[in-house]
Amino acid sequence: MRVRILKEECENGKLVLILKVEIEINRVHKHELSELERRILEFILDNDEVTQSELSQLFGRAKACRALKNLENMGLVRRERKGRTYVIRVV
């Protein structure tokens, strides 16, 4: 686990910290993630949100679709329809 301080300020005599906490993705869920699922989840986390088209171009259409379906079934990502593609975000 890694913790970074994004912002610190003093309010009414109290120190207020805004933190970013990073944990190992394989420990997020009780199921073990495949290498592809882990890479896709890390890519989504790094970019806040991505389209399914972007993932298909990077990882291959069938592999990306299968991995996204698994991640969605585990409750780790959410797909929302946007035009002709889906936008994927981490839950």
mmCIF file of N, CA, C and O in Angstrom:
data_model
loop_
_atom_site.group_PDB
_atom_site.id
_atom_site.type_symbol
_atom_site.label_atom_id
_atom_site.label_comp_id
_atom_site.label_asym_id
_atom_site.label_seq_id
_atom_site.Cartn_x
_atom_site.Cartn_y
_atom_site.Cartn_z
ATOM 1 N N MET A 1 0.847 -1.172 0.000
ATOM 2 C CA MET A 1 0.000 0.000 0.000
ATOM 3 C C MET A 1 0.893 1.235 0.000
ATOM 4 O O MET A 1 1.884 1.294 0.703
ATOM 5 N N ARG A 2 0.519 2.214 -0.838
ATOM 6 C CA ARG A 2 1.245 3.485 -0.881
ATOM 7 C C ARG A 2 0.265 4.616 -0.603
ATOM 8 O O ARG A 2 -0.870 4.589 -1.063
ATOM 9 N N VAL A 3 0.728 5.592 0.151
ATOM 10 C CA VAL A 3 -0.099 6.754 0.476
ATOM 11 C C VAL A 3 0.667 8.003 0.077
ATOM 12 O O VAL A 3 1.838 8.154 0.414
ATOM 13 N N ARG A 4 -0.011 8.880 -0.679
ATOM 14 C CA ARG A 4 0.593 10.158 -1.056
ATOM 15 C C ARG A 4 -0.297 11.289 -0.578
ATOM 16 O O ARG A 4 -1.525 11.184 -0.617
ATOM 17 N N ILE A 5 0.312 12.355 -0.114
ATOM 18 C CA ILE A 5 -0.433 13.545 0.295
ATOM 19 C C ILE A 5 -0.628 14.414 -0.939
ATOM 20 O O ILE A 5 0.333 14.867 -1.549
ATOM 21 N N LEU A 6 -1.895 14.626 -1.314
ATOM 22 C CA LEU A 6 -2.193 15.460 -2.468
ATOM 23 C C LEU A 6 -2.313 16.930 -2.092
ATOM 24 O O LEU A 6 -1.933 17.807 -2.857
ATOM 25 N N LYS A 7 -2.858 17.168 -0.898
ATOM 26 C CA LYS A 7 -3.066 18.553 -0.474
ATOM 27 C C LYS A 7 -3.090 18.584 1.048
ATOM 28 O O LYS A 7 -3.646 17.703 1.680
ATOM 29 N N GLU A 8 -2.481 19.603 1.610
ATOM 30 C CA GLU A 8 -2.539 19.783 3.059
ATOM 31 C C GLU A 8 -2.811 21.253 3.345
ATOM 32 O O GLU A 8 -2.305 22.141 2.670
ATOM 33 N N GLU A 9 -3.678 21.461 4.306
ATOM 34 C CA GLU A 9 -4.023 22.840 4.676
ATOM 35 C C GLU A 9 -4.449 22.863 6.133
ATOM 36 O O GLU A 9 -4.755 21.837 6.726
ATOM 37 N N CYS A 10 -4.454 24.032 6.676
ATOM 38 C CA CYS A 10 -4.838 24.214 8.065
ATOM 39 C C CYS A 10 -6.170 24.963 8.102
ATOM 40 O O CYS A 10 -6.311 26.028 7.516
ATOM 41 N N GLU A 11 -7.152 24.370 8.774
ATOM 42 C CA GLU A 11 -8.467 24.987 8.915
ATOM 43 C C GLU A 11 -8.848 24.998 10.390
ATOM 44 O O GLU A 11 -8.944 23.955 11.013
ATOM 45 N N ASN A 12 -9.074 26.167 10.925
ATOM 46 C CA ASN A 12 -9.518 26.315 12.321
ATOM 47 C C ASN A 12 -8.615 25.554 13.292
ATOM 48 O O ASN A 12 -9.081 24.873 14.205
ATOM 49 N N GLY A 13 -7.328 25.636 13.070
ATOM 50 C CA GLY A 13 -6.383 24.981 13.964
ATOM 51 C C GLY A 13 -6.253 23.485 13.757
ATOM 52 O O GLY A 13 -5.619 22.798 14.547
ATOM 53 N N LYS A 14 -6.856 22.960 12.703
ATOM 54 C CA LYS A 14 -6.783 21.528 12.418
ATOM 55 C C LYS A 14 -6.074 21.313 11.090
ATOM 56 O O LYS A 14 -6.267 22.065 10.140
ATOM 57 N N LEU A 15 -5.257 20.293 11.042
ATOM 58 C CA LEU A 15 -4.559 19.942 9.820
ATOM 59 C C LEU A 15 -5.488 19.050 8.990
ATOM 60 O O LEU A 15 -5.962 18.020 9.458
ATOM 61 N N VAL A 16 -5.756 19.455 7.746
ATOM 62 C CA VAL A 16 -6.610 18.692 6.845
ATOM 63 C C VAL A 16 -5.730 18.151 5.725
ATOM 64 O O VAL A 16 -5.023 18.907 5.061
ATOM 65 N N LEU A 17 -5.765 16.830 5.538
ATOM 66 C CA LEU A 17 -4.971 16.179 4.501
ATOM 67 C C LEU A 17 -5.893 15.518 3.488
ATOM 68 O O LEU A 17 -6.863 14.866 3.860
ATOM 69 N N ILE A 18 -5.571 15.684 2.220
ATOM 70 C CA ILE A 18 -6.248 14.941 1.161
ATOM 71 C C ILE A 18 -5.234 13.935 0.660
ATOM 72 O O ILE A 18 -4.154 14.302 0.185
ATOM 73 N N LEU A 19 -5.571 12.655 0.806
ATOM 74 C CA LEU A 19 -4.636 11.575 0.522
ATOM 75 C C LEU A 19 -5.056 10.780 -0.702
ATOM 76 O O LEU A 19 -6.237 10.669 -1.005
ATOM 77 N N LYS A 20 -4.080 10.205 -1.368
ATOM 78 C CA LYS A 20 -4.325 9.226 -2.414
ATOM 79 C C LYS A 20 -3.736 7.923 -1.903
ATOM 80 O O LYS A 20 -2.532 7.836 -1.638
ATOM 81 N N VAL A 21 -4.575 6.911 -1.754
ATOM 82 C CA VAL A 21 -4.146 5.626 -1.232
ATOM 83 C C VAL A 21 -4.144 4.626 -2.383
ATOM 84 O O VAL A 21 -5.144 4.461 -3.070
ATOM 85 N N GLU A 22 -3.012 3.998 -2.614
ATOM 86 C CA GLU A 22 -2.882 2.995 -3.659
ATOM 87 C C GLU A 22 -2.671 1.640 -2.997
ATOM 88 O O GLU A 22 -1.815 1.494 -2.140
ATOM 89 N N ILE A 23 -3.483 0.675 -3.418
ATOM 90 C CA ILE A 23 -3.336 -0.675 -2.891
ATOM 91 C C ILE A 23 -3.091 -1.625 -4.054
ATOM 92 O O ILE A 23 -3.404 -1.306 -5.199
ATOM 93 N N GLU A 24 -2.527 -2.762 -3.763
ATOM 94 C CA GLU A 24 -2.260 -3.747 -4.805
ATOM 95 C C GLU A 24 -3.587 -4.262 -5.338
ATOM 96 O O GLU A 24 -4.460 -4.685 -4.578
ATOM 97 N N ILE A 25 -3.743 -4.216 -6.639
ATOM 98 C CA ILE A 25 -5.019 -4.556 -7.261
ATOM 99 C C ILE A 25 -5.415 -5.993 -6.982
ATOM 100 O O ILE A 25 -6.588 -6.283 -6.801
ATOM 101 N N ASN A 26 -4.479 -6.912 -6.920
ATOM 102 C CA ASN A 26 -4.832 -8.314 -6.673
ATOM 103 C C ASN A 26 -5.467 -8.513 -5.304
ATOM 104 O O ASN A 26 -6.077 -9.532 -5.052
ATOM 105 N N ARG A 27 -5.340 -7.548 -4.419
ATOM 106 C CA ARG A 27 -5.940 -7.670 -3.096
ATOM 107 C C ARG A 27 -7.276 -6.952 -2.997
ATOM 108 O O ARG A 27 -7.900 -6.939 -1.959
ATOM 109 N N VAL A 28 -7.723 -6.351 -4.088
ATOM 110 C CA VAL A 28 -8.983 -5.610 -4.086
ATOM 111 C C VAL A 28 -10.155 -6.556 -3.935
ATOM 112 O O VAL A 28 -11.129 -6.261 -3.279
ATOM 113 N N HIS A 29 -10.081 -7.681 -4.533
ATOM 114 C CA HIS A 29 -11.211 -8.605 -4.587
ATOM 115 C C HIS A 29 -10.741 -9.972 -4.126
ATOM 116 O O HIS A 29 -9.564 -10.312 -4.258
ATOM 117 N N LYS A 30 -11.659 -10.782 -3.631
ATOM 118 C CA LYS A 30 -11.273 -12.086 -3.121
ATOM 119 C C LYS A 30 -10.842 -13.037 -4.232
ATOM 120 O O LYS A 30 -10.180 -14.022 -3.985
ATOM 121 N N HIS A 31 -11.223 -12.737 -5.482
ATOM 122 C CA HIS A 31 -10.811 -13.565 -6.610
ATOM 123 C C HIS A 31 -9.479 -13.068 -7.152
ATOM 124 O O HIS A 31 -9.216 -11.877 -7.190
ATOM 125 N N GLU A 32 -8.691 -13.994 -7.591
ATOM 126 C CA GLU A 32 -7.410 -13.648 -8.201
ATOM 127 C C GLU A 32 -7.667 -13.102 -9.598
ATOM 128 O O GLU A 32 -8.456 -13.648 -10.352
ATOM 129 N N LEU A 33 -7.017 -12.008 -9.935
ATOM 130 C CA LEU A 33 -7.172 -11.411 -11.254
ATOM 131 C C LEU A 33 -6.148 -12.007 -12.212
ATOM 132 O O LEU A 33 -5.020 -12.286 -11.823
ATOM 133 N N SER A 34 -6.557 -12.182 -13.468
ATOM 134 C CA SER A 34 -5.605 -12.622 -14.478
ATOM 135 C C SER A 34 -4.687 -11.449 -14.806
ATOM 136 O O SER A 34 -4.969 -10.300 -14.466
ATOM 137 N N GLU A 35 -3.604 -11.747 -15.479
ATOM 138 C CA GLU A 35 -2.653 -10.703 -15.860
ATOM 139 C C GLU A 35 -3.328 -9.649 -16.738
ATOM 140 O O GLU A 35 -3.133 -8.455 -16.538
ATOM 141 N N LEU A 36 -4.156 -10.078 -17.691
ATOM 142 C CA LEU A 36 -4.847 -9.143 -18.575
ATOM 143 C C LEU A 36 -5.844 -8.288 -17.797
ATOM 144 O O LEU A 36 -5.912 -7.071 -17.986
ATOM 145 N N GLU A 37 -6.608 -8.905 -16.901
ATOM 146 C CA GLU A 37 -7.571 -8.148 -16.090
ATOM 147 C C GLU A 37 -6.858 -7.111 -15.231
ATOM 148 O O GLU A 37 -7.307 -5.982 -15.102
ATOM 149 N N ARG A 38 -5.723 -7.485 -14.661
ATOM 150 C CA ARG A 38 -4.949 -6.565 -13.839
ATOM 151 C C ARG A 38 -4.438 -5.394 -14.676
ATOM 152 O O ARG A 38 -4.547 -4.248 -14.271
ATOM 153 N N ARG A 39 -3.913 -5.679 -15.874
ATOM 154 C CA ARG A 39 -3.398 -4.619 -16.746
ATOM 155 C C ARG A 39 -4.515 -3.678 -17.190
ATOM 156 O O ARG A 39 -4.329 -2.455 -17.207
ATOM 157 N N ILE A 40 -5.667 -4.229 -17.521
ATOM 158 C CA ILE A 40 -6.801 -3.391 -17.934
ATOM 159 C C ILE A 40 -7.274 -2.533 -16.775
ATOM 160 O O ILE A 40 -7.519 -1.335 -16.929
ATOM 161 N N LEU A 41 -7.378 -3.119 -15.584
ATOM 162 C CA LEU A 41 -7.826 -2.360 -14.419
ATOM 163 C C LEU A 41 -6.832 -1.242 -14.083
ATOM 164 O O LEU A 41 -7.241 -0.116 -13.784
ATOM 165 N N GLU A 42 -5.549 -1.518 -14.165
ATOM 166 C CA GLU A 42 -4.537 -0.486 -13.927
ATOM 167 C C GLU A 42 -4.635 0.630 -14.964
ATOM 168 O O GLU A 42 -4.512 1.806 -14.631
ATOM 169 N N PHE A 43 -4.868 0.264 -16.220
ATOM 170 C CA PHE A 43 -5.010 1.265 -17.293
ATOM 171 C C PHE A 43 -6.207 2.175 -17.026
ATOM 172 O O PHE A 43 -6.123 3.387 -17.168
ATOM 173 N N ILE A 44 -7.324 1.583 -16.609
ATOM 174 C CA ILE A 44 -8.521 2.378 -16.300
ATOM 175 C C ILE A 44 -8.251 3.286 -15.111
ATOM 176 O O ILE A 44 -8.621 4.463 -15.114
ATOM 177 N N LEU A 45 -7.604 2.761 -14.077
ATOM 178 C CA LEU A 45 -7.285 3.568 -12.896
ATOM 179 C C LEU A 45 -6.379 4.742 -13.244
ATOM 180 O O LEU A 45 -6.567 5.846 -12.739
ATOM 181 N N ASP A 46 -5.409 4.513 -14.109
ATOM 182 C CA ASP A 46 -4.483 5.578 -14.506
ATOM 183 C C ASP A 46 -5.170 6.683 -15.299
ATOM 184 O O ASP A 46 -4.742 7.827 -15.270
ATOM 185 N N ASN A 47 -6.240 6.339 -16.025
ATOM 186 C CA ASN A 47 -6.905 7.299 -16.905
ATOM 187 C C ASN A 47 -8.273 7.753 -16.392
ATOM 188 O O ASN A 47 -8.981 8.459 -17.112
ATOM 189 N N ASP A 48 -8.679 7.352 -15.209
ATOM 190 C CA ASP A 48 -9.974 7.668 -14.599
ATOM 191 C C ASP A 48 -11.139 7.006 -15.324
ATOM 192 O O ASP A 48 -11.992 6.418 -14.704
ATOM 193 N N GLU A 49 -11.203 7.141 -16.639
ATOM 194 C CA GLU A 49 -12.217 6.459 -17.422
ATOM 195 C C GLU A 49 -11.676 6.253 -18.827
ATOM 196 O O GLU A 49 -10.862 7.034 -19.305
ATOM 197 N N VAL A 50 -12.101 5.176 -19.472
ATOM 198 C CA VAL A 50 -11.686 4.886 -20.839
ATOM 199 C C VAL A 50 -12.884 4.344 -21.602
ATOM 200 O O VAL A 50 -13.870 3.924 -21.004
ATOM 201 N N THR A 51 -12.775 4.346 -22.914
ATOM 202 C CA THR A 51 -13.837 3.748 -23.717
ATOM 203 C C THR A 51 -13.461 2.302 -24.018
ATOM 204 O O THR A 51 -12.282 1.935 -24.012
ATOM 205 N N GLN A 52 -14.480 1.519 -24.290
ATOM 206 C CA GLN A 52 -14.230 0.126 -24.626
ATOM 207 C C GLN A 52 -13.461 0.043 -25.947
ATOM 208 O O GLN A 52 -12.648 -0.851 -26.135
ATOM 209 N N SER A 53 -13.682 1.007 -26.827
ATOM 210 C CA SER A 53 -12.948 1.043 -28.098
ATOM 211 C C SER A 53 -11.447 1.197 -27.857
ATOM 212 O O SER A 53 -10.634 0.549 -28.528
ATOM 213 N N GLU A 54 -11.066 2.060 -26.915
ATOM 214 C CA GLU A 54 -9.643 2.242 -26.594
ATOM 215 C C GLU A 54 -9.031 0.940 -26.092
ATOM 216 O O GLU A 54 -7.931 0.564 -26.495
ATOM 217 N N LEU A 55 -9.758 0.264 -25.201
ATOM 218 C CA LEU A 55 -9.244 -0.994 -24.660
ATOM 219 C C LEU A 55 -9.140 -2.056 -25.743
ATOM 220 O O LEU A 55 -8.195 -2.839 -25.765
ATOM 221 N N SER A 56 -10.116 -2.065 -26.665
ATOM 222 C CA SER A 56 -10.086 -3.032 -27.769
ATOM 223 C C SER A 56 -8.875 -2.815 -28.653
ATOM 224 O O SER A 56 -8.252 -3.770 -29.115
ATOM 225 N N GLN A 57 -8.519 -1.562 -28.895
ATOM 226 C CA GLN A 57 -7.355 -1.260 -29.726
ATOM 227 C C GLN A 57 -6.056 -1.672 -29.036
ATOM 228 O O GLN A 57 -5.133 -2.158 -29.683
ATOM 229 N N LEU A 58 -5.997 -1.491 -27.722
ATOM 230 C CA LEU A 58 -4.768 -1.797 -26.982
ATOM 231 C C LEU A 58 -4.586 -3.285 -26.703
ATOM 232 O O LEU A 58 -3.476 -3.814 -26.763
ATOM 233 N N PHE A 59 -5.678 -3.963 -26.344
ATOM 234 C CA PHE A 59 -5.564 -5.336 -25.861
ATOM 235 C C PHE A 59 -6.222 -6.373 -26.774
ATOM 236 O O PHE A 59 -6.142 -7.560 -26.498
ATOM 237 N N GLY A 60 -6.882 -5.934 -27.837
ATOM 238 C CA GLY A 60 -7.613 -6.848 -28.706
ATOM 239 C C GLY A 60 -9.072 -6.892 -28.298
ATOM 240 O O GLY A 60 -9.399 -6.900 -27.111
ATOM 241 N N ARG A 61 -9.939 -6.917 -29.286
ATOM 242 C CA ARG A 61 -11.377 -6.790 -29.022
ATOM 243 C C ARG A 61 -11.941 -7.919 -28.153
ATOM 244 O O ARG A 61 -12.602 -7.675 -27.157
ATOM 245 N N ALA A 62 -11.686 -9.152 -28.550
ATOM 246 C CA ALA A 62 -12.249 -10.295 -27.816
ATOM 247 C C ALA A 62 -11.689 -10.385 -26.397
ATOM 248 O O ALA A 62 -12.437 -10.590 -25.438
ATOM 249 N N LYS A 63 -10.361 -10.220 -26.268
ATOM 250 C CA LYS A 63 -9.728 -10.307 -24.943
ATOM 251 C C LYS A 63 -10.232 -9.196 -24.029
ATOM 252 O O LYS A 63 -10.532 -9.439 -22.856
ATOM 253 N N ALA A 64 -10.307 -7.971 -24.551
ATOM 254 C CA ALA A 64 -10.760 -6.843 -23.737
ATOM 255 C C ALA A 64 -12.201 -7.039 -23.305
ATOM 256 O O ALA A 64 -12.552 -6.795 -22.146
ATOM 257 N N CYS A 65 -13.056 -7.473 -24.224
ATOM 258 C CA CYS A 65 -14.470 -7.687 -23.907
ATOM 259 C C CYS A 65 -14.637 -8.749 -22.824
ATOM 260 O O CYS A 65 -15.391 -8.565 -21.872
ATOM 261 N N ARG A 66 -13.914 -9.861 -22.957
ATOM 262 C CA ARG A 66 -13.999 -10.947 -21.989
ATOM 263 C C ARG A 66 -13.496 -10.495 -20.609
ATOM 264 O O ARG A 66 -14.133 -10.751 -19.583
ATOM 265 N N ALA A 67 -12.378 -9.790 -20.593
ATOM 266 C CA ALA A 67 -11.804 -9.316 -19.327
ATOM 267 C C ALA A 67 -12.722 -8.280 -18.675
ATOM 268 O O ALA A 67 -12.928 -8.310 -17.453
ATOM 269 N N LEU A 68 -13.295 -7.376 -19.466
ATOM 270 C CA LEU A 68 -14.218 -6.373 -18.918
ATOM 271 C C LEU A 68 -15.453 -7.020 -18.321
ATOM 272 O O LEU A 68 -15.941 -6.602 -17.276
ATOM 273 N N LYS A 69 -15.962 -8.034 -18.999
ATOM 274 C CA LYS A 69 -17.143 -8.741 -18.481
ATOM 275 C C LYS A 69 -16.825 -9.381 -17.130
ATOM 276 O O LYS A 69 -17.615 -9.298 -16.191
ATOM 277 N N ASN A 70 -15.634 -9.986 -17.014
ATOM 278 C CA ASN A 70 -15.225 -10.580 -15.737
ATOM 279 C C ASN A 70 -15.082 -9.524 -14.652
ATOM 280 O O ASN A 70 -15.537 -9.709 -13.517
ATOM 281 N N LEU A 71 -14.434 -8.402 -14.988
ATOM 282 C CA LEU A 71 -14.262 -7.316 -14.014
ATOM 283 C C LEU A 71 -15.598 -6.733 -13.590
ATOM 284 O O LEU A 71 -15.805 -6.390 -12.429
ATOM 285 N N GLU A 72 -16.524 -6.633 -14.541
ATOM 286 C CA GLU A 72 -17.859 -6.120 -14.226
ATOM 287 C C GLU A 72 -18.621 -7.095 -13.328
ATOM 288 O O GLU A 72 -19.277 -6.683 -12.372
ATOM 289 N N ASN A 73 -18.499 -8.391 -13.597
ATOM 290 C CA ASN A 73 -19.152 -9.406 -12.756
ATOM 291 C C ASN A 73 -18.595 -9.424 -11.339
ATOM 292 O O ASN A 73 -19.301 -9.743 -10.391
ATOM 293 N N MET A 74 -17.306 -9.073 -11.199
ATOM 294 C CA MET A 74 -16.694 -8.995 -9.870
ATOM 295 C C MET A 74 -17.078 -7.717 -9.144
ATOM 296 O O MET A 74 -16.815 -7.568 -7.960
ATOM 297 N N GLY A 75 -17.680 -6.771 -9.861
ATOM 298 C CA GLY A 75 -18.094 -5.512 -9.245
ATOM 299 C C GLY A 75 -16.973 -4.487 -9.166
ATOM 300 O O GLY A 75 -17.059 -3.551 -8.379
ATOM 301 N N LEU A 76 -15.918 -4.645 -9.985
ATOM 302 C CA LEU A 76 -14.792 -3.730 -9.931
ATOM 303 C C LEU A 76 -14.912 -2.568 -10.909
ATOM 304 O O LEU A 76 -14.353 -1.506 -10.679
ATOM 305 N N VAL A 77 -15.619 -2.773 -12.025
ATOM 306 C CA VAL A 77 -15.804 -1.708 -13.014
ATOM 307 C C VAL A 77 -17.277 -1.595 -13.379
ATOM 308 O O VAL A 77 -18.066 -2.519 -13.144
ATOM 309 N N ARG A 78 -17.612 -0.442 -13.959
ATOM 310 C CA ARG A 78 -18.981 -0.202 -14.428
ATOM 311 C C ARG A 78 -18.903 0.302 -15.865
ATOM 312 O O ARG A 78 -18.087 1.161 -16.180
ATOM 313 N N ARG A 79 -19.753 -0.252 -16.747
ATOM 314 C CA ARG A 79 -19.809 0.195 -18.137
ATOM 315 C C ARG A 79 -21.073 1.032 -18.324
ATOM 316 O O ARG A 79 -22.143 0.645 -17.893
ATOM 317 N N GLU A 80 -20.919 2.182 -18.978
ATOM 318 C CA GLU A 80 -22.060 3.039 -19.286
ATOM 319 C C GLU A 80 -22.064 3.311 -20.781
ATOM 320 O O GLU A 80 -21.031 3.662 -21.355
ATOM 321 N N ARG A 81 -23.220 3.164 -21.396
ATOM 322 C CA ARG A 81 -23.349 3.386 -22.840
ATOM 323 C C ARG A 81 -23.131 4.858 -23.149
ATOM 324 O O ARG A 81 -23.677 5.732 -22.493
ATOM 325 N N LYS A 82 -22.290 5.147 -24.149
ATOM 326 C CA LYS A 82 -22.060 6.516 -24.593
ATOM 327 C C LYS A 82 -21.897 6.469 -26.111
ATOM 328 O O LYS A 82 -20.853 6.067 -26.609
ATOM 329 N N GLY A 83 -22.933 6.861 -26.814
ATOM 330 C CA GLY A 83 -22.890 6.787 -28.272
ATOM 331 C C GLY A 83 -22.828 5.352 -28.729
ATOM 332 O O GLY A 83 -23.647 4.532 -28.343
ATOM 333 N N ARG A 84 -21.820 5.053 -29.556
ATOM 334 C CA ARG A 84 -21.687 3.710 -30.111
ATOM 335 C C ARG A 84 -20.729 2.829 -29.315
ATOM 336 O O ARG A 84 -20.417 1.716 -29.724
ATOM 337 N N THR A 85 -20.251 3.321 -28.188
ATOM 338 C CA THR A 85 -19.309 2.544 -27.380
ATOM 339 C C THR A 85 -19.715 2.639 -25.907
ATOM 340 O O THR A 85 -20.747 3.209 -25.566
ATOM 341 N N TYR A 86 -18.910 2.072 -25.051
ATOM 342 C CA TYR A 86 -19.122 2.134 -23.613
ATOM 343 C C TYR A 86 -17.981 2.909 -22.966
ATOM 344 O O TYR A 86 -16.834 2.812 -23.409
ATOM 345 N N VAL A 87 -18.305 3.628 -21.902
ATOM 346 C CA VAL A 87 -17.295 4.269 -21.068
ATOM 347 C C VAL A 87 -17.143 3.397 -19.837
ATOM 348 O O VAL A 87 -18.127 3.009 -19.214
ATOM 349 N N ILE A 88 -15.920 3.058 -19.507
ATOM 350 C CA ILE A 88 -15.650 2.172 -18.366
ATOM 351 C C ILE A 88 -14.993 2.963 -17.265
ATOM 352 O O ILE A 88 -14.032 3.698 -17.496
ATOM 353 N N ARG A 89 -15.535 2.794 -16.057
ATOM 354 C CA ARG A 89 -14.993 3.463 -14.858
ATOM 355 C C ARG A 89 -14.842 2.416 -13.749
ATOM 356 O O ARG A 89 -15.597 1.465 -13.669
ATOM 357 N N VAL A 90 -13.886 2.657 -12.876
ATOM 358 C CA VAL A 90 -13.727 1.797 -11.706
ATOM 359 C C VAL A 90 -14.791 2.199 -10.696
ATOM 360 O O VAL A 90 -15.054 3.371 -10.480
ATOM 361 N N VAL A 91 -15.418 1.192 -10.098
ATOM 362 C CA VAL A 91 -16.498 1.438 -9.131
ATOM 363 C C VAL A 91 -15.932 1.965 -7.837
ATOM 364 O O VAL A 91 -14.934 1.605 -7.357
#
